[in-house]
Coordinates of N, CA and C in Angstrom, one line a residue:
Chain A
N1 N 0.8 -1.1 0.0 CA 0.1 0.0 0.0 C 1.0 1.4 0.1
A2 N 0.4 2.3 -0.7 CA 1.1 3.5 -0.8 C 0.7 4.4 0.3
G3 N -0.5 3.9 0.9 CA -0.8 4.6 2.3 C -1.6 6.4 1.8
V4 N -1.2 7.3 1.9 CA -1.7 8.7 2.0 C -0.8 9.4 1.3
T5 N -1.2 9.9 -0.1 CA 0.0 10.2 -1.1 C -0.8 12.0 -1.3
Q6 N 0.0 12.8 -1.8 CA -0.3 14.3 -1.8 C 0.4 14.9 -2.8
T7 N -0.1 15.6 -3.6 CA 0.7 16.4 -4.7 C 0.0 17.6 -4.8
P8 N 0.7 18.5 -5.4 CA 2.2 18.6 -5.5 C 2.9 18.6 -4.0
K9 N 4.3 18.5 -3.8 CA 4.7 18.7 -2.6 C 5.1 20.1 -2.1
F10 N 5.2 21.0 -3.4 CA 5.8 22.5 -3.2 C 4.9 23.2 -4.2
Q11 N 4.2 24.2 -4.2 CA 3.6 25.3 -4.9 C 3.7 26.3 -4.6
V12 N 4.0 27.2 -5.5 CA 4.1 28.9 -5.3 C 2.8 29.4 -6.0
L13 N 2.0 30.4 -5.7 CA 0.9 30.7 -6.5 C 1.0 32.3 -6.0
K14 N 0.3 32.9 -7.2 CA 0.1 34.6 -6.8 C -1.1 34.5 -6.2
T15 N -1.3 35.8 -5.4 CA -2.5 36.0 -4.8 C -3.8 36.2 -6.2
G16 N -4.9 35.5 -5.8 CA -5.9 35.2 -6.8 C -5.9 34.2 -7.4
Q17 N -4.6 33.4 -7.6 CA -4.8 32.3 -8.3 C -5.4 31.0 -7.5
S18 N -6.0 30.0 -8.5 CA -6.4 28.9 -7.9 C -6.0 27.6 -7.9
M19 N -6.3 26.8 -7.0 CA -5.4 25.3 -7.6 C -6.1 24.2 -6.7
T20 N -5.9 23.0 -7.0 CA -6.1 22.1 -6.2 C -5.1 21.2 -5.6
L21 N -5.1 21.2 -4.5 CA -4.2 20.0 -3.7 C -4.8 18.6 -3.9
Q22 N -4.0 17.8 -4.5 CA -4.5 16.3 -4.3 C -4.2 15.5 -3.2
C23 N -5.2 14.5 -2.8 CA -4.9 13.5 -1.6 C -5.6 12.3 -2.0
A24 N -4.8 11.3 -1.9 CA -5.3 10.1 -2.4 C -4.9 8.9 -1.3
Q25 N -5.8 8.0 -1.0 CA -5.6 7.0 -0.2 C -5.8 5.5 -0.6
D26 N -5.1 4.5 -0.6 CA -5.4 3.4 -1.1 C -5.9 2.4 -0.1
M27 N -6.2 2.6 1.2 CA -6.4 1.8 2.5 C -8.0 1.6 2.7
N28 N -9.0 2.1 1.4 CA -10.2 2.0 1.7 C -11.0 2.7 2.6
H29 N -10.1 3.7 3.5 CA -10.6 4.2 4.5 C -11.8 5.4 4.3
E30 N -12.9 5.4 5.1 CA -14.2 6.0 4.8 C -13.8 7.7 5.3
Y31 N -12.8 7.6 6.3 CA -12.8 9.1 6.7 C -11.4 9.9 6.3
M32 N -11.7 10.9 5.6 CA -10.5 11.5 5.5 C -10.5 13.1 5.4
S33 N -9.4 13.8 6.0 CA -9.4 15.2 6.3 C -8.1 15.9 5.7
W34 N -8.3 17.3 6.1 CA -7.1 18.1 5.4 C -6.9 19.0 6.7
Y35 N -5.9 19.2 7.1 CA -5.2 20.2 8.0 C -4.3 21.1 7.4
R36 N -4.3 22.4 8.1 CA -3.1 23.1 7.9 C -2.0 23.1 8.8
Q37 N -1.2 23.5 8.8 CA 0.0 23.7 9.9 C 0.6 24.9 9.4
D38 N 0.9 25.9 10.6 CA 1.3 27.2 10.5 C 2.6 27.1 11.9
P39 N 3.3 27.7 11.6 CA 4.1 27.8 12.8 C 3.6 28.4 14.3
G40 N 3.9 27.7 15.0 CA 3.5 27.9 16.5 C 2.1 27.6 16.8
M41 N 1.4 26.9 15.8 CA -0.1 26.8 16.0 C -0.7 25.2 15.7
G42 N 0.3 24.4 15.9 CA -0.1 22.9 15.5 C -0.8 22.8 14.4
L43 N -1.6 21.9 14.4 CA -2.5 21.4 12.8 C -4.0 21.8 13.2
R44 N -4.5 22.3 12.3 CA -5.7 22.9 12.4 C -6.7 22.2 11.1
L45 N -7.8 21.7 11.7 CA -8.7 21.2 10.7 C -9.5 21.9 9.5
I46 N -9.4 21.7 8.4 CA -9.9 22.4 7.7 C -11.3 22.1 7.1
H47 N -11.1 21.0 6.4 CA -12.7 20.2 6.1 C -12.3 18.8 6.1
Y48 N -13.5 17.9 6.5 CA -13.4 16.4 6.6 C -14.2 15.6 5.6
S49 N -14.6 14.5 5.5 CA -15.4 13.8 4.9 C -15.4 12.2 5.6
V50 N -16.8 12.1 5.8 CA -17.0 10.7 6.4 C -17.4 9.6 5.3
G51 N -17.2 10.0 4.3 CA -17.5 9.0 3.0 C -18.0 9.6 2.0
A52 N -17.6 9.0 0.6 CA -18.0 9.6 -0.7 C -19.3 10.5 -0.7
G53 N -19.2 11.6 -1.2 CA -20.6 12.2 -1.2 C -20.8 13.1 0.0
I54 N -20.0 12.8 1.1 CA -20.3 13.6 2.2 C -19.0 14.5 2.9
T55 N -18.8 15.8 2.9 CA -18.2 16.6 3.4 C -18.7 17.6 4.5
D56 N -17.9 17.9 5.2 CA -18.2 19.2 6.2 C -17.1 19.9 6.5
Q57 N -17.4 21.1 7.5 CA -16.3 21.9 7.8 C -15.8 21.6 9.0
G58 N -14.5 21.7 9.1 CA -13.6 22.0 10.1 C -13.6 23.1 11.0
E59 N -12.3 23.3 11.4 CA -12.2 24.6 12.3 C -11.9 26.0 11.5
V60 N -11.2 25.8 10.1 CA -10.6 26.8 9.6 C -11.2 26.4 8.0
P61 N -12.4 26.6 7.7 CA -13.1 26.3 6.4 C -12.8 27.5 5.2
N62 N -12.7 28.6 6.0 CA -12.9 29.7 4.9 C -11.8 29.7 3.9
G63 N -12.1 29.8 2.7 CA -11.2 29.9 1.4 C -11.0 28.5 0.7
Y64 N -11.5 27.6 1.4 CA -11.3 26.2 0.8 C -12.5 25.4 0.5
N65 N -12.6 24.9 -0.7 CA -13.6 23.9 -0.8 C -13.0 22.3 -0.8
V66 N -14.0 21.6 -0.7 CA -13.8 20.2 -1.1 C -14.6 19.4 -1.7
S67 N -14.4 18.2 -2.2 CA -15.6 17.0 -2.8 C -14.9 15.9 -2.4
R68 N -16.0 14.9 -2.6 CA -15.5 13.5 -2.3 C -16.5 12.6 -3.0
S69 N -15.8 12.7 -4.4 CA -16.7 11.7 -5.4 C -16.4 10.4 -5.3
T70 N -15.2 10.0 -4.9 CA -14.6 8.6 -4.5 C -13.9 8.4 -3.2
T71 N -14.0 7.0 -2.7 CA -13.5 7.0 -1.6 C -12.0 7.0 -1.3
E72 N -11.4 6.8 -2.3 CA -9.9 7.0 -2.8 C -9.5 8.6 -2.5
D73 N -10.2 9.5 -3.2 CA -9.7 10.9 -3.4 C -10.3 11.9 -2.5
F74 N -9.6 13.1 -2.2 CA -10.2 14.1 -1.5 C -9.3 15.2 -1.6
P75 N -9.6 15.9 -3.2 CA -9.0 17.3 -3.3 C -9.4 18.4 -2.3
L76 N -8.7 19.2 -2.5 CA -8.9 20.4 -1.6 C -8.5 21.5 -2.5
R77 N -9.5 22.5 -2.7 CA -9.7 23.6 -3.6 C -9.5 25.0 -3.2
L78 N -8.1 25.7 -3.7 CA -8.1 27.1 -3.3 C -9.1 28.0 -4.3
L79 N -9.8 28.6 -4.3 CA -10.3 29.4 -5.7 C -9.7 30.5 -5.5
S80 N -9.4 31.3 -4.6 CA -8.7 32.6 -5.1 C -7.9 32.7 -4.0
A81 N -6.2 32.3 -4.2 CA -5.2 32.3 -3.1 C -5.0 33.6 -2.6
A82 N -4.8 33.6 -1.1 CA -4.4 34.8 -0.3 C -3.2 34.4 0.3
P83 N -2.4 35.2 0.5 CA -1.1 35.3 1.6 C -1.3 34.4 2.7
S84 N -2.5 34.8 3.2 CA -3.0 33.9 4.6 C -3.1 32.7 4.3
Q85 N -2.9 32.0 3.3 CA -3.2 30.7 2.9 C -1.9 29.9 3.0
T86 N -0.6 30.7 2.9 CA 0.5 30.3 3.0 C 0.9 29.2 4.1
S87 N 1.4 28.1 4.0 CA 1.1 27.0 4.9 C 1.2 25.8 4.3
V88 N 1.9 24.9 5.4 CA 2.2 23.2 5.0 C 0.6 22.6 5.1
Y89 N 0.0 22.0 4.4 CA -1.2 21.1 4.3 C -0.8 19.8 4.3
F90 N -1.7 19.3 5.3 CA -1.5 17.6 5.5 C -2.9 17.2 5.3
C91 N -3.1 15.9 4.6 CA -4.4 15.2 4.1 C -4.1 13.9 5.3
A92 N -5.2 13.6 5.7 CA -5.0 12.2 6.5 C -6.3 11.5 6.4
S93 N -6.1 10.0 6.8 CA -7.3 9.2 6.5 C -7.4 8.3 7.6
R94 N -8.6 7.4 7.8 CA -8.5 6.5 8.8 C -9.8 5.9 8.5
E95 N -9.7 4.3 9.2 CA -11.1 3.5 9.1 C -12.2 4.4 10.0
T96 N -13.4 3.8 9.6 CA -14.2 4.7 10.3 C -14.5 4.2 12.0
A97 N -14.1 2.9 12.2 CA -13.9 2.2 13.3 C -12.9 2.7 14.4
S98 N -11.9 3.5 13.9 CA -10.7 3.7 14.5 C -10.4 5.3 14.2
E99 N -9.7 5.8 15.5 CA -9.2 6.9 15.5 C -7.8 7.2 15.1
T100 N -7.3 6.4 14.9 CA -5.6 6.2 14.5 C -5.8 6.8 13.1
Q101 N -5.1 8.2 12.9 CA -5.1 8.7 11.3 C -3.9 8.4 10.9
Y102 N -3.7 8.3 9.4 CA -2.6 8.2 8.8 C -2.5 9.3 7.8
F103 N -1.2 10.2 8.0 CA -1.1 11.1 7.5 C -0.2 11.1 6.0
G104 N -0.4 12.1 5.1 CA 0.5 12.2 4.2 C 1.7 13.1 4.4
P105 N 2.5 13.0 3.1 CA 3.7 14.1 3.6 C 3.7 15.3 3.4
G106 N 2.1 15.8 2.9 CA 2.1 16.9 3.2 C 2.6 18.2 1.7
T107 N 2.0 19.2 1.6 CA 2.2 19.9 0.3 C 2.6 21.5 1.0
R108 N 3.6 22.1 0.7 CA 4.1 23.4 1.2 C 3.5 24.3 0.1
L109 N 2.6 25.5 0.7 CA 2.0 26.4 -0.2 C 2.7 27.4 -0.2
L110 N 3.1 28.3 -0.9 CA 3.7 29.8 -0.6 C 2.7 30.8 -1.4
V111 N 1.9 31.5 -1.1 CA 1.2 32.5 -1.8 C 2.0 33.7 -1.8
L112 N 2.2 34.3 -3.0 CA 2.7 35.5 -2.9 C 1.8 36.8 -3.3
Chain B
D4 N -13.5 22.9 26.7 CA -12.7 22.2 25.2 C -11.9 21.2 26.3
A5 N -11.9 19.7 25.9 CA -10.8 19.1 26.4 C -9.5 19.0 25.2
K6 N -9.0 20.2 25.8 CA -7.7 20.4 25.0 C -6.6 19.9 25.8
T7 N -5.3 20.3 25.6 CA -3.9 19.5 26.1 C -3.3 20.5 26.3
T8 N -2.2 20.3 27.4 CA -1.1 21.3 27.5 C 0.0 20.5 28.0
Q9 N 1.1 21.0 27.0 CA 2.6 20.4 27.1 C 3.6 21.1 27.2
P10 N 4.4 20.7 27.9 CA 5.7 21.9 27.8 C 6.3 21.9 26.2
P11 N 6.7 23.5 26.0 CA 7.2 23.5 24.6 C 8.5 22.8 24.3
S12 N 9.2 22.2 25.2 CA 10.3 21.8 24.6 C 11.1 20.8 25.9
M13 N 11.7 19.6 25.2 CA 12.6 19.0 26.3 C 14.1 18.5 25.8
D14 N 14.9 18.1 26.7 CA 16.1 17.3 25.8 C 16.0 16.2 26.6
C15 N 16.6 15.3 26.0 CA 17.0 14.1 26.7 C 18.1 13.4 26.1
A16 N 18.9 12.9 26.9 CA 20.1 11.8 26.8 C 19.9 10.9 25.7
E17 N 20.8 10.6 24.9 CA 20.8 9.5 23.8 C 20.7 8.1 24.8
G18 N 20.0 7.2 24.7 CA 19.9 5.9 25.4 C 19.1 6.0 26.9
R19 N 18.8 7.3 27.3 CA 18.0 7.4 28.6 C 16.4 7.5 28.1
A20 N 15.6 7.1 29.2 CA 14.4 7.1 29.0 C 13.9 8.6 28.6
A21 N 12.8 9.0 27.6 CA 12.3 10.4 27.5 C 10.9 10.2 28.1
N22 N 10.4 11.1 29.0 CA 9.3 11.0 29.5 C 8.5 12.5 29.2
L23 N 7.6 12.2 28.3 CA 6.9 13.4 27.8 C 5.4 13.6 28.7
P24 N 5.4 14.7 29.5 CA 4.0 15.1 30.0 C 2.9 15.5 29.4
C25 N 1.7 15.2 29.9 CA 0.9 16.0 29.1 C -0.5 16.2 29.8
N26 N -1.1 17.5 30.3 CA -2.5 17.4 30.9 C -3.4 17.4 30.1
H27 N -4.7 17.0 30.3 CA -6.1 17.1 29.8 C -6.9 16.7 30.5
S28 N -7.1 17.9 31.4 CA -8.1 18.0 32.5 C -9.6 17.7 32.5
T29 N -9.8 18.2 31.3 CA -11.3 18.2 30.9 C -11.4 17.2 30.2
I30 N -10.9 16.2 29.8 CA -11.4 15.0 29.1 C -12.4 14.2 29.4
S31 N -13.0 13.9 28.6 CA -14.4 13.0 29.0 C -14.2 11.6 29.0
G32 N -15.1 10.8 29.9 CA -14.6 9.4 30.3 C -14.6 8.5 29.2
N33 N -15.3 8.8 28.0 CA -15.0 7.7 27.1 C -14.3 8.0 25.9
E34 N -13.4 9.2 26.1 CA -12.3 9.6 25.1 C -10.8 9.2 25.2
Y35 N -10.3 8.9 24.0 CA -9.0 8.4 24.2 C -8.0 9.4 24.1
V36 N -6.7 8.7 24.8 CA -5.6 10.0 24.3 C -4.8 9.5 23.3
Y37 N -4.1 10.4 22.5 CA -3.7 9.8 21.3 C -2.4 10.5 21.2
W38 N -1.1 10.0 21.1 CA 0.0 10.6 20.8 C 0.5 10.3 19.5
Y39 N 1.2 11.6 18.8 CA 1.6 11.3 17.5 C 2.7 12.1 17.4
R40 N 3.9 12.2 16.8 CA 4.9 12.6 16.2 C 5.2 12.9 15.1
Q41 N 6.0 14.1 14.7 CA 6.3 14.9 13.8 C 7.6 15.1 13.4
I42 N 8.0 14.3 12.7 CA 9.6 14.5 12.7 C 10.1 15.3 11.4
H43 N 10.9 16.5 11.6 CA 11.0 17.5 10.6 C 10.1 18.1 10.5
S44 N 9.5 17.9 9.0 CA 8.6 18.4 8.4 C 7.7 17.5 7.5
Q45 N 7.6 16.1 8.0 CA 6.8 15.2 7.7 C 5.6 15.3 7.9
G46 N 4.7 14.4 7.8 CA 3.2 14.2 8.1 C 3.3 13.7 9.4
P47 N 2.6 13.9 10.6 CA 2.5 13.3 11.7 C 2.4 11.8 11.8
Q48 N 3.2 11.1 12.7 CA 3.1 9.5 12.7 C 2.2 9.1 14.3
Y49 N 1.6 8.2 14.0 CA 0.9 7.8 15.3 C 1.8 6.9 16.1
I50 N 1.7 7.1 17.2 CA 2.6 6.6 18.3 C 1.9 5.6 19.0
I51 N 1.1 5.9 19.9 CA 0.2 5.1 20.9 C -1.1 5.7 21.2
H52 N -2.0 5.1 21.8 CA -3.3 5.7 22.2 C -3.9 4.8 23.7
G53 N -4.5 5.5 24.5 CA -5.2 4.6 25.5 C -6.4 5.4 26.0
L54 N -7.1 4.8 26.7 CA -8.2 5.1 27.4 C -8.1 5.4 28.8
K55 N -7.8 4.4 29.6 CA -7.6 4.5 31.2 C -6.4 3.6 31.6
N56 N -6.4 2.2 30.7 CA -5.1 1.5 31.3 C -3.6 2.0 30.4
N57 N -2.8 1.6 31.2 CA -1.4 1.8 30.5 C -1.4 0.9 29.3
E58 N -0.5 1.6 28.4 CA -0.5 0.6 27.1 C 0.9 1.0 26.7
T59 N 1.3 -0.4 26.2 CA 3.0 -0.4 25.7 C 2.7 -1.0 24.1
N60 N 3.7 -0.6 23.3 CA 3.7 -0.9 21.9 C 5.2 -1.1 21.8
E61 N 5.7 -1.3 20.3 CA 6.9 -1.7 20.0 C 7.7 0.1 20.1
M62 N 6.9 1.0 20.2 CA 7.6 2.5 19.9 C 8.1 3.0 21.6
A63 N 6.7 2.8 22.2 CA 6.5 3.7 23.3 C 5.3 3.1 24.4
S64 N 5.6 3.8 25.6 CA 4.5 3.3 26.6 C 3.9 4.4 27.0
L65 N 2.8 4.4 27.3 CA 1.7 5.5 27.7 C 1.1 5.2 29.1
I66 N 1.3 6.1 29.9 CA 0.9 5.9 31.6 C 0.0 7.2 31.6
I67 N -1.2 6.4 31.8 CA -2.6 7.5 32.4 C -2.8 7.3 33.8
T68 N -2.9 8.7 34.2 CA -3.2 8.7 35.7 C -4.7 8.2 36.0
E69 N -4.8 7.6 36.9 CA -6.2 7.0 37.6 C -7.4 8.1 37.3
D70 N -7.2 9.2 37.4 CA -8.2 10.3 37.3 C -8.3 10.9 35.7
R71 N -7.4 10.2 35.0 CA -7.3 10.3 33.4 C -7.0 12.2 33.4
K72 N -6.4 12.8 34.0 CA -6.2 14.4 33.8 C -5.1 14.4 33.3
S73 N -4.1 13.6 33.3 CA -2.9 13.7 32.5 C -2.4 12.3 32.3
S74 N -1.4 12.5 31.2 CA -0.8 11.0 31.1 C 0.7 11.4 30.8
T75 N 1.4 10.8 30.5 CA 3.0 10.6 30.1 C 3.2 9.6 28.8
L76 N 4.2 9.9 28.0 CA 4.4 8.9 27.0 C 6.0 8.8 27.3
I77 N 6.3 7.7 27.3 CA 7.6 7.1 27.7 C 8.3 6.5 26.3
L78 N 9.1 7.1 26.2 CA 10.4 6.4 24.9 C 11.3 6.0 25.8
P79 N 11.5 4.5 25.8 CA 12.4 3.7 26.8 C 14.0 3.9 26.7
H80 N 14.2 4.1 25.3 CA 15.8 4.3 25.3 C 15.8 5.4 24.0
A81 N 15.7 6.4 23.8 CA 15.8 7.4 22.9 C 17.0 7.4 22.4
T82 N 16.5 7.3 21.2 CA 18.0 7.6 19.9 C 17.8 9.1 19.3
L83 N 18.6 9.5 18.6 CA 18.6 10.6 17.9 C 17.6 10.8 17.1
R84 N 17.3 9.4 16.3 CA 16.2 9.4 15.2 C 14.7 10.0 16.0
D85 N 14.8 9.9 17.4 CA 13.5 10.3 18.1 C 13.2 11.6 18.3
T86 N 14.1 12.5 17.9 CA 14.1 14.0 17.7 C 13.0 14.4 16.6
A87 N 11.8 15.0 17.3 CA 10.7 15.2 16.8 C 9.9 16.1 17.8
V88 N 8.7 16.7 17.3 CA 7.9 17.5 18.0 C 6.7 16.3 18.3
Y89 N 6.1 16.0 19.4 CA 5.4 15.1 20.1 C 4.2 15.7 20.5
Y90 N 3.0 15.0 19.9 CA 1.8 15.7 20.2 C 0.7 14.6 20.9
C91 N 0.5 15.6 22.0 CA -0.9 14.7 23.0 C -1.8 15.1 22.2
I92 N -2.8 14.3 22.0 CA -4.2 14.5 21.2 C -5.6 14.1 22.1
V93 N -6.4 14.9 22.1 CA -7.6 14.5 22.3 C -8.9 14.8 21.4
R94 N -9.9 14.5 21.4 CA -11.2 14.6 20.3 C -11.5 16.1 21.2
V95 N -11.9 17.1 20.4 CA -12.7 18.4 21.0 C -13.8 18.4 20.0
P96 N -15.1 19.0 20.1 CA -16.2 19.0 19.5 C -16.0 20.1 18.5
L97 N -16.0 20.2 17.1 CA -16.0 21.3 16.4 C -17.1 22.5 16.7
R98 N -16.6 23.7 16.2 CA -17.4 24.8 17.1 C -18.8 24.8 16.1
S99 N -18.9 24.2 14.9 CA -20.0 23.9 14.6 C -20.9 22.8 15.0
N100 N -20.3 22.2 16.0 CA -21.1 21.1 16.4 C -21.7 19.9 15.5
T101 N -21.1 19.8 14.2 CA -21.1 18.8 13.6 C -20.5 17.7 13.6
G102 N -19.6 17.6 14.3 CA -18.7 16.5 14.7 C -17.5 16.8 15.5
N103 N -16.6 15.9 15.7 CA -15.3 16.2 16.5 C -14.2 16.2 15.4
Q104 N -13.1 16.8 16.0 CA -11.6 16.8 15.7 C -10.6 16.5 16.5
F105 N -9.6 16.1 16.2 CA -8.5 15.9 16.8 C -7.9 17.2 17.3
Y106 N -7.7 17.5 18.5 CA -7.0 18.7 18.9 C -5.6 18.6 19.0
F107 N -4.4 19.0 18.1 CA -3.2 18.7 18.0 C -2.6 19.9 19.0
G108 N -2.8 20.9 19.1 CA -1.9 21.9 20.1 C -0.6 22.3 19.4
T109 N 0.5 22.6 20.2 CA 1.7 22.7 19.8 C 2.7 22.0 20.1
G110 N 2.4 21.0 20.8 CA 3.2 19.8 21.1 C 4.6 20.1 21.9
T111 N 5.3 19.3 22.1 CA 6.6 19.2 22.8 C 7.6 18.8 21.7
S112 N 8.7 19.7 21.8 CA 9.7 19.6 20.7 C 10.7 18.9 21.7
L113 N 11.0 17.6 21.3 CA 12.1 17.1 22.0 C 13.2 16.9 21.3
T114 N 14.5 17.1 21.8 CA 15.7 17.0 21.4 C 16.6 15.9 21.8
V115 N 17.1 14.9 21.4 CA 17.9 13.8 21.9 C 19.2 14.3 21.6
I116 N 20.0 14.0 22.5 CA 21.3 15.0 22.8 C 22.3 13.7 22.7
P117 N 23.4 13.7 21.8 CA 24.5 12.4 21.8 C 25.1 12.5 23.0

């Protein structure tokens, strides 16, 4: 199993540009989530999904959209990037019956 | 909110036991305590979790006090590769009341010294 994969590893955007951060898992996990990590602030939940077709907001959802058309994929979309969205983004997944989350390697995003 | 409190940093000599404390005084009775670590800038890695009994696996031991208000993660023989940020985690309700999330906090930065 590849586990949780994320692409790209690093991205530079200009303010106002849009992009999609990709996340995929091959463990057939129902639950997937997106976190952002900023210096001195730990990880904060952006959006999560409990299964295909079901998504919900986390702690810091503004400026981000998600969709879950398949069990495997959970992309995170930035419609109009802002410098405040400069961060490291982590995707995670877990089985519904377990709270042990598996994290991807992260995507570093710089918005100029 | 059932949040956690951890010291921001700790040092440990290589080969010695590293004891990382965590306070979670408002944890609910059915909530687990989880520990993750993050090495450099990689994704967080699961270490161990427990409810009220002490737990041990190949990576670490978890000691939870009887009142469950605090716990200690023990790395029995710390190596240089254990240098990382260690997060003690509990679930907290989302502000939207639509579910729960893991509250990571800022963790403890452990430095293992040769």
